[in-house]
């Protein structure tokens, strides 16, 4: 097939690589504009642009996908299909109508649940036992198009947003190749989404989401810590400085007030929550490296009764 690929972050890269490996003709790669980062304002390429340039592919970077000039460029390419993986812009109908086989999206959840920008992290935060990938025929709605194929992945007890991201990124590329084969052969029967089964919208992550409210249940906080690892991270405050918590486990201890440190041992410390407690095992203090809580305690005189938050 003649493929236009649209994507931006690391999550998109394995799918582009799979398309190339499968022998499809990638006639263009569309991604977000470059960004200036750091104090020196050095220009940073989106990950998908870096990968496209490695393969000598033509890259398009429209500020807005609805720009008439960009629409004309895509029409001139005459792709059989457009593959969209975390592109980061809503596509207008004028783009959706261009390819013979439509615009196929690789979405990192089992639709219709977890429509939205951050389905991977919210699946962990909300304690799902299973997640997965859905390929979807895009329409003008947000993640509302007809479903094509699905593949599931069970979540491990210690699953993080980062580990699930990597699993679904790889799985998405494999499922997309199956989807293209099925579309070309006419063997896929698109399935409409049941809107009544759509879960709470998987809204975009921000740093404020990571501030730990110790009045929440211990299990909820533990899932938040895992879901927001590695970004934007779950955090609290200790002695006026930010403390990121990277790993913790639920403890049955339950005497104290939320946010109070109720015990300290060689491996870490335990803080009270809204029901049980959390034994903190890995953390990072402001301006310091990530470390085991035990190593932190060897250089810090933390005491029972002190407060976090």
Tab-separated table of C-alpha atoms in Angstrom:
chain	number	residue	atom	x	y	z
A	1	UNK	CA	0.000	0.000	0.000
A	2	UNK	CA	0.940	3.646	-0.458
A	3	UNK	CA	1.012	4.905	3.139
A	4	UNK	CA	1.114	8.358	4.681
A	5	UNK	CA	2.157	7.968	8.318
A	6	UNK	CA	1.120	10.516	10.931
A	7	UNK	CA	2.648	10.413	14.412
A	8	UNK	CA	4.838	12.329	16.842
A	9	UNK	CA	6.155	10.701	20.079
A	10	UNK	CA	8.172	7.562	20.857
A	11	UNK	CA	4.974	5.526	20.974
A	12	UNK	CA	4.581	6.001	17.204
A	13	UNK	CA	8.024	4.761	16.194
A	14	UNK	CA	7.533	0.944	16.301
A	15	UNK	CA	4.476	1.207	14.058
A	16	UNK	CA	6.367	3.196	11.425
A	17	UNK	CA	9.190	0.653	11.556
A	18	UNK	CA	6.740	-2.241	11.146
A	19	UNK	CA	5.167	-0.579	8.097
A	20	UNK	CA	8.573	-0.202	6.479
A	21	UNK	CA	9.583	-3.780	7.356
A	22	UNK	CA	6.354	-5.111	5.843
A	23	UNK	CA	7.261	-3.589	2.488
A	24	UNK	CA	4.626	-0.882	2.277
A	25	UNK	CA	5.571	2.299	0.422
A	26	UNK	CA	5.733	5.159	2.917
A	27	UNK	CA	5.197	8.197	0.691
A	28	UNK	CA	5.198	10.759	3.475
A	29	UNK	CA	5.529	11.155	7.242
A	30	UNK	CA	3.555	13.869	9.017
A	31	UNK	CA	4.488	15.062	12.491
A	32	UNK	CA	4.251	18.065	14.777
A	33	UNK	CA	6.554	21.079	14.256
A	34	UNK	CA	10.007	21.045	15.835
A	35	UNK	CA	10.338	22.608	19.296
A	36	UNK	CA	13.002	24.740	20.936
A	37	UNK	CA	14.086	23.200	24.250
A	38	UNK	CA	16.369	24.083	27.113
A	39	UNK	CA	18.105	27.319	27.992
A	40	UNK	CA	19.912	27.372	24.677
A	41	UNK	CA	16.631	26.962	22.807
A	42	UNK	CA	18.157	24.182	20.725
A	43	UNK	CA	15.752	22.770	18.167
A	44	UNK	CA	14.468	19.311	19.057
A	45	UNK	CA	12.956	16.981	16.457
A	46	UNK	CA	9.926	14.841	17.308
A	47	UNK	CA	11.005	11.166	17.667
A	48	UNK	CA	9.039	10.156	14.583
A	49	UNK	CA	10.857	12.755	12.461
A	50	UNK	CA	14.215	11.399	13.578
A	51	UNK	CA	13.167	7.891	12.574
A	52	UNK	CA	11.725	9.070	9.240
A	53	UNK	CA	14.945	10.889	8.338
A	54	UNK	CA	16.962	7.747	9.163
A	55	UNK	CA	14.985	6.000	6.433
A	56	UNK	CA	15.218	8.898	3.978
A	57	UNK	CA	11.475	9.602	4.099
A	58	UNK	CA	9.848	12.924	3.255
A	59	UNK	CA	8.593	14.743	6.358
A	60	UNK	CA	5.710	17.224	6.581
A	61	UNK	CA	5.213	19.381	9.696
A	62	UNK	CA	2.048	21.468	9.422
A	63	UNK	CA	1.196	23.836	12.267
A	64	UNK	CA	-2.414	22.864	11.715
A	65	UNK	CA	-3.650	19.861	9.778
A	66	UNK	CA	-6.587	21.869	8.436
A	67	UNK	CA	-4.372	24.307	6.526
A	68	UNK	CA	-5.454	24.340	2.841
A	69	UNK	CA	-1.848	23.982	1.654
A	70	UNK	CA	-1.335	20.841	3.746
A	71	UNK	CA	-4.634	19.313	2.591
A	72	UNK	CA	-3.597	19.915	-1.025
A	73	UNK	CA	-0.225	18.246	-0.367
A	74	UNK	CA	-1.925	15.140	1.015
A	75	UNK	CA	-4.382	15.019	-1.875
A	76	UNK	CA	-1.487	15.198	-4.340
A	77	UNK	CA	0.209	12.227	-2.636
A	78	UNK	CA	-2.924	10.107	-3.227
A	79	UNK	CA	-2.255	7.579	-0.430
A	80	UNK	CA	-4.116	4.283	-0.188
A	81	UNK	CA	-4.245	4.707	3.574
A	82	UNK	CA	-3.192	7.138	6.263
A	83	UNK	CA	-1.956	5.573	9.493
A	84	UNK	CA	-2.303	7.796	12.564
A	85	UNK	CA	-0.511	7.010	15.835
A	86	UNK	CA	-0.480	9.698	18.553
A	87	UNK	CA	-0.162	12.489	16.003
A	88	UNK	CA	-1.429	15.189	18.355
A	89	UNK	CA	-3.848	17.081	16.109
A	90	UNK	CA	-7.497	16.541	15.190
A	91	UNK	CA	-7.867	15.744	11.493
A	92	UNK	CA	-10.533	17.547	9.457
A	93	UNK	CA	-12.982	15.662	7.237
A	94	UNK	CA	-11.077	16.896	4.187
A	95	UNK	CA	-8.085	14.797	5.299
A	96	UNK	CA	-10.147	11.808	6.456
A	97	UNK	CA	-11.772	11.549	3.033
A	98	UNK	CA	-8.515	11.394	1.034
A	99	UNK	CA	-7.321	7.753	1.310
A	100	UNK	CA	-9.021	4.815	-0.373
A	101	UNK	CA	-8.932	2.809	2.870
A	102	UNK	CA	-9.454	5.829	5.112
A	103	UNK	CA	-7.402	6.999	8.087
A	104	UNK	CA	-6.552	4.144	10.452
A	105	UNK	CA	-5.717	5.051	14.036
A	106	UNK	CA	-3.742	2.893	16.475
A	107	UNK	CA	-5.261	3.663	19.884
A	108	UNK	CA	-3.680	2.429	23.120
A	109	UNK	CA	-6.789	1.053	24.810
A	110	UNK	CA	-9.582	-1.428	24.263
A	111	UNK	CA	-12.182	0.931	22.848
A	112	UNK	CA	-14.709	2.246	23.590
A	113	UNK	CA	-13.178	2.438	27.068
A	114	UNK	CA	-10.477	5.034	27.633
A	115	UNK	CA	-11.063	7.377	24.767
A	116	UNK	CA	-8.734	10.347	25.092
A	117	UNK	CA	-5.135	11.488	25.224
A	118	UNK	CA	-3.676	9.328	28.022
A	119	UNK	CA	-5.326	5.878	27.987
A	120	UNK	CA	-2.153	4.041	28.997
A	121	UNK	CA	-1.572	5.848	32.273
A	122	UNK	CA	-5.250	5.969	33.242
A	123	UNK	CA	-5.572	2.195	32.791
A	124	UNK	CA	-2.885	1.769	35.471
A	125	UNK	CA	-4.222	4.518	37.739
A	126	UNK	CA	-7.727	3.062	37.679
A	127	UNK	CA	-6.587	-0.469	38.380
A	128	UNK	CA	-7.520	-2.220	35.133
A	129	UNK	CA	-6.575	-5.898	34.925
A	130	UNK	CA	-6.340	-5.808	31.126
A	131	UNK	CA	-5.496	-3.156	28.554
A	132	UNK	CA	-4.603	-3.378	24.884
A	133	UNK	CA	-4.652	-1.763	21.481
A	134	UNK	CA	-7.489	-1.035	19.062
A	135	UNK	CA	-7.143	-0.130	15.406
A	136	UNK	CA	-9.946	2.170	14.357
A	137	UNK	CA	-11.329	3.771	11.218
A	138	UNK	CA	-11.176	7.458	12.093
A	139	UNK	CA	-14.149	9.796	11.874
A	140	UNK	CA	-14.639	13.433	12.873
A	141	UNK	CA	-15.235	12.488	16.543
A	142	UNK	CA	-12.568	11.952	19.186
A	143	UNK	CA	-11.734	8.218	19.244
A	144	UNK	CA	-15.305	7.381	18.170
A	145	UNK	CA	-14.714	5.694	14.799
A	146	UNK	CA	-15.531	2.113	13.869
A	147	UNK	CA	-13.236	-0.483	15.443
A	148	UNK	CA	-11.223	-2.782	13.166
A	149	UNK	CA	-9.021	-5.122	15.265
A	150	UNK	CA	-8.099	-5.472	18.953
A	151	UNK	CA	-5.292	-7.096	20.920
A	152	UNK	CA	-5.164	-7.462	24.718
A	153	UNK	CA	-2.368	-7.224	27.277
A	154	UNK	CA	-2.766	-8.208	30.963
A	155	UNK	CA	-1.375	-5.701	33.455
A	156	UNK	CA	1.256	-6.947	35.882
A	157	UNK	CA	0.961	-6.194	39.602
A	158	UNK	CA	3.888	-3.765	39.316
A	159	UNK	CA	2.901	-2.311	35.924
A	160	UNK	CA	3.850	1.322	35.400
A	161	UNK	CA	2.767	3.835	32.817
A	162	UNK	CA	6.195	3.436	31.238
A	163	UNK	CA	6.221	-0.361	31.071
A	164	UNK	CA	2.690	-0.506	29.651
A	165	UNK	CA	3.584	2.210	27.122
A	166	UNK	CA	6.420	0.065	25.783
A	167	UNK	CA	4.274	-3.079	25.558
A	168	UNK	CA	1.417	-1.356	23.748
A	169	UNK	CA	3.771	0.539	21.462
A	170	UNK	CA	5.198	-2.734	20.158
A	171	UNK	CA	1.805	-4.436	20.021
A	172	UNK	CA	0.326	-1.495	18.128
A	173	UNK	CA	2.781	-1.910	15.279
A	174	UNK	CA	2.017	-5.609	14.972
A	175	UNK	CA	-1.742	-5.048	15.046
A	176	UNK	CA	-1.543	-2.312	12.434
A	177	UNK	CA	0.161	-4.647	9.937
A	178	UNK	CA	-2.621	-7.216	10.484
A	179	UNK	CA	-5.153	-4.451	9.974
A	180	UNK	CA	-3.656	-3.310	6.671
A	181	UNK	CA	-3.654	-6.896	5.395
A	182	UNK	CA	-7.300	-7.309	6.368
A	183	UNK	CA	-8.383	-4.031	4.803
A	184	UNK	CA	-6.641	-4.830	1.540
A	185	UNK	CA	-8.130	-8.339	1.477
A	186	UNK	CA	-11.583	-7.119	2.499
A	187	UNK	CA	-11.718	-9.538	5.441
A	188	UNK	CA	-12.267	-6.978	8.233
A	189	UNK	CA	-15.792	-6.080	9.243
A	190	UNK	CA	-15.720	-2.675	10.997
A	191	UNK	CA	-17.594	-2.642	14.313
A	192	UNK	CA	-19.385	0.437	15.613
A	193	UNK	CA	-18.521	1.523	19.130
A	194	UNK	CA	-21.141	1.240	21.819
A	195	UNK	CA	-21.107	4.706	23.349
A	196	UNK	CA	-22.801	3.394	26.486
A	197	UNK	CA	-19.653	1.359	27.218
A	198	UNK	CA	-17.309	4.342	26.995
A	199	UNK	CA	-15.527	4.914	30.300
A	200	UNK	CA	-14.475	8.171	31.883
A	201	UNK	CA	-12.479	10.267	29.395
A	202	UNK	CA	-8.730	9.600	29.666
A	203	UNK	CA	-7.733	13.231	29.954
A	204	UNK	CA	-4.272	14.540	29.256
A	205	UNK	CA	-1.757	14.281	32.077
A	206	UNK	CA	-0.296	17.289	33.848
A	207	UNK	CA	2.097	17.775	36.754
A	208	UNK	CA	-0.683	18.826	39.128
A	209	UNK	CA	-2.220	15.353	38.819
A	210	UNK	CA	0.833	13.913	40.553
A	211	UNK	CA	0.409	15.750	43.863
A	212	UNK	CA	-0.401	13.002	46.362
A	213	UNK	CA	-3.481	13.423	48.530
A	214	UNK	CA	-2.798	11.164	51.502
A	215	UNK	CA	-6.473	11.153	52.456
A	216	UNK	CA	-7.023	8.822	49.499
A	217	UNK	CA	-6.937	5.044	49.957
A	218	UNK	CA	-3.478	3.464	49.989
A	219	UNK	CA	-4.204	1.277	46.943
A	220	UNK	CA	-5.337	4.311	44.933
A	221	UNK	CA	-2.165	6.222	45.770
A	222	UNK	CA	0.005	3.210	44.917
A	223	UNK	CA	-1.653	2.952	41.489
A	224	UNK	CA	-1.204	6.699	40.958
A	225	UNK	CA	2.518	6.334	41.669
A	226	UNK	CA	2.844	3.536	39.113
A	227	UNK	CA	0.597	5.164	36.515
A	228	UNK	CA	2.524	8.444	36.553
A	229	UNK	CA	5.933	6.761	36.265
A	230	UNK	CA	8.055	7.973	34.515
A	231	UNK	CA	6.075	11.167	33.751
A	232	UNK	CA	4.824	13.407	35.249
A	233	UNK	CA	5.520	11.445	38.493
A	234	UNK	CA	3.714	11.366	41.830
A	235	UNK	CA	5.098	13.692	44.471
A	236	UNK	CA	4.694	15.159	47.936
A	237	UNK	CA	6.742	17.487	50.137
A	238	UNK	CA	9.140	16.716	52.978
A	239	UNK	CA	10.789	19.443	55.034
A	240	UNK	CA	9.862	22.039	52.436
A	241	UNK	CA	11.296	20.169	49.441
A	242	UNK	CA	9.626	18.135	46.726
A	243	UNK	CA	9.842	14.376	47.159
A	244	UNK	CA	8.944	12.216	44.176
A	245	UNK	CA	7.784	8.732	45.105
A	246	UNK	CA	8.622	6.108	42.488
A	247	UNK	CA	7.755	2.854	44.222
A	248	UNK	CA	5.647	1.897	47.230
A	249	UNK	CA	3.545	-0.967	48.526
A	250	UNK	CA	0.363	-1.093	50.562
A	251	UNK	CA	0.870	-1.823	54.264
A	252	UNK	CA	-1.739	-3.033	56.739
A	253	UNK	CA	-0.585	-0.548	59.376
A	254	UNK	CA	-3.377	1.918	60.114
A	255	UNK	CA	-2.614	4.046	63.160
A	256	UNK	CA	-2.045	7.723	62.489
A	257	UNK	CA	-3.376	10.580	60.404
A	258	UNK	CA	-3.063	10.869	56.595
A	259	UNK	CA	0.419	12.002	55.610
A	260	UNK	CA	2.029	11.033	58.911
A	261	UNK	CA	5.171	8.897	58.942
A	262	UNK	CA	4.254	6.023	61.259
A	263	UNK	CA	7.331	3.795	60.997
A	264	UNK	CA	10.887	3.773	59.636
A	265	UNK	CA	12.988	0.699	58.813
A	266	UNK	CA	16.086	-0.249	56.808
A	267	UNK	CA	14.211	-0.577	53.509
A	268	UNK	CA	12.081	2.545	53.725
A	269	UNK	CA	9.386	4.300	55.680
A	270	UNK	CA	5.646	3.947	56.075
A	271	UNK	CA	3.190	6.824	55.730
A	272	UNK	CA	-0.482	6.774	56.744
A	273	UNK	CA	-3.203	7.294	54.113
A	274	UNK	CA	-6.982	7.487	54.219
A	275	UNK	CA	-7.368	3.825	55.126
A	276	UNK	CA	-4.202	1.754	55.379
A	277	UNK	CA	-0.610	2.887	54.873
A	278	UNK	CA	2.063	3.012	52.187
A	279	UNK	CA	5.564	1.617	52.621
A	280	UNK	CA	7.758	3.863	50.440
A	281	UNK	CA	10.583	1.929	48.749
A	282	UNK	CA	12.003	4.300	46.118
A	283	UNK	CA	12.066	8.082	45.964
A	284	UNK	CA	13.813	11.161	44.649
A	285	UNK	CA	14.373	14.357	46.567
A	286	UNK	CA	14.387	17.709	44.819
A	287	UNK	CA	17.735	18.206	43.055
A	288	UNK	CA	18.885	14.655	43.811
A	289	UNK	CA	19.030	11.347	41.965
A	290	UNK	CA	16.402	8.642	42.196
A	291	UNK	CA	17.302	6.147	44.956
A	292	UNK	CA	16.071	3.370	47.205
A	293	UNK	CA	14.331	4.730	50.287
A	294	UNK	CA	16.785	2.781	52.437
A	295	UNK	CA	19.721	4.676	50.913
A	296	UNK	CA	17.883	7.946	51.472
A	297	UNK	CA	17.321	7.114	55.142
A	298	UNK	CA	21.013	6.378	55.680
A	299	UNK	CA	21.684	10.045	54.936
A	300	UNK	CA	18.550	11.529	56.494
A	301	UNK	CA	17.302	11.364	60.049
A	302	UNK	CA	13.606	10.820	59.334
A	303	UNK	CA	11.496	10.291	62.426
A	304	UNK	CA	8.125	8.787	63.217
A	305	UNK	CA	5.447	11.447	63.584
A	306	UNK	CA	6.824	13.731	60.857
A	307	UNK	CA	4.442	14.736	58.090
A	308	UNK	CA	4.514	14.556	54.299
A	309	UNK	CA	2.424	16.800	52.077
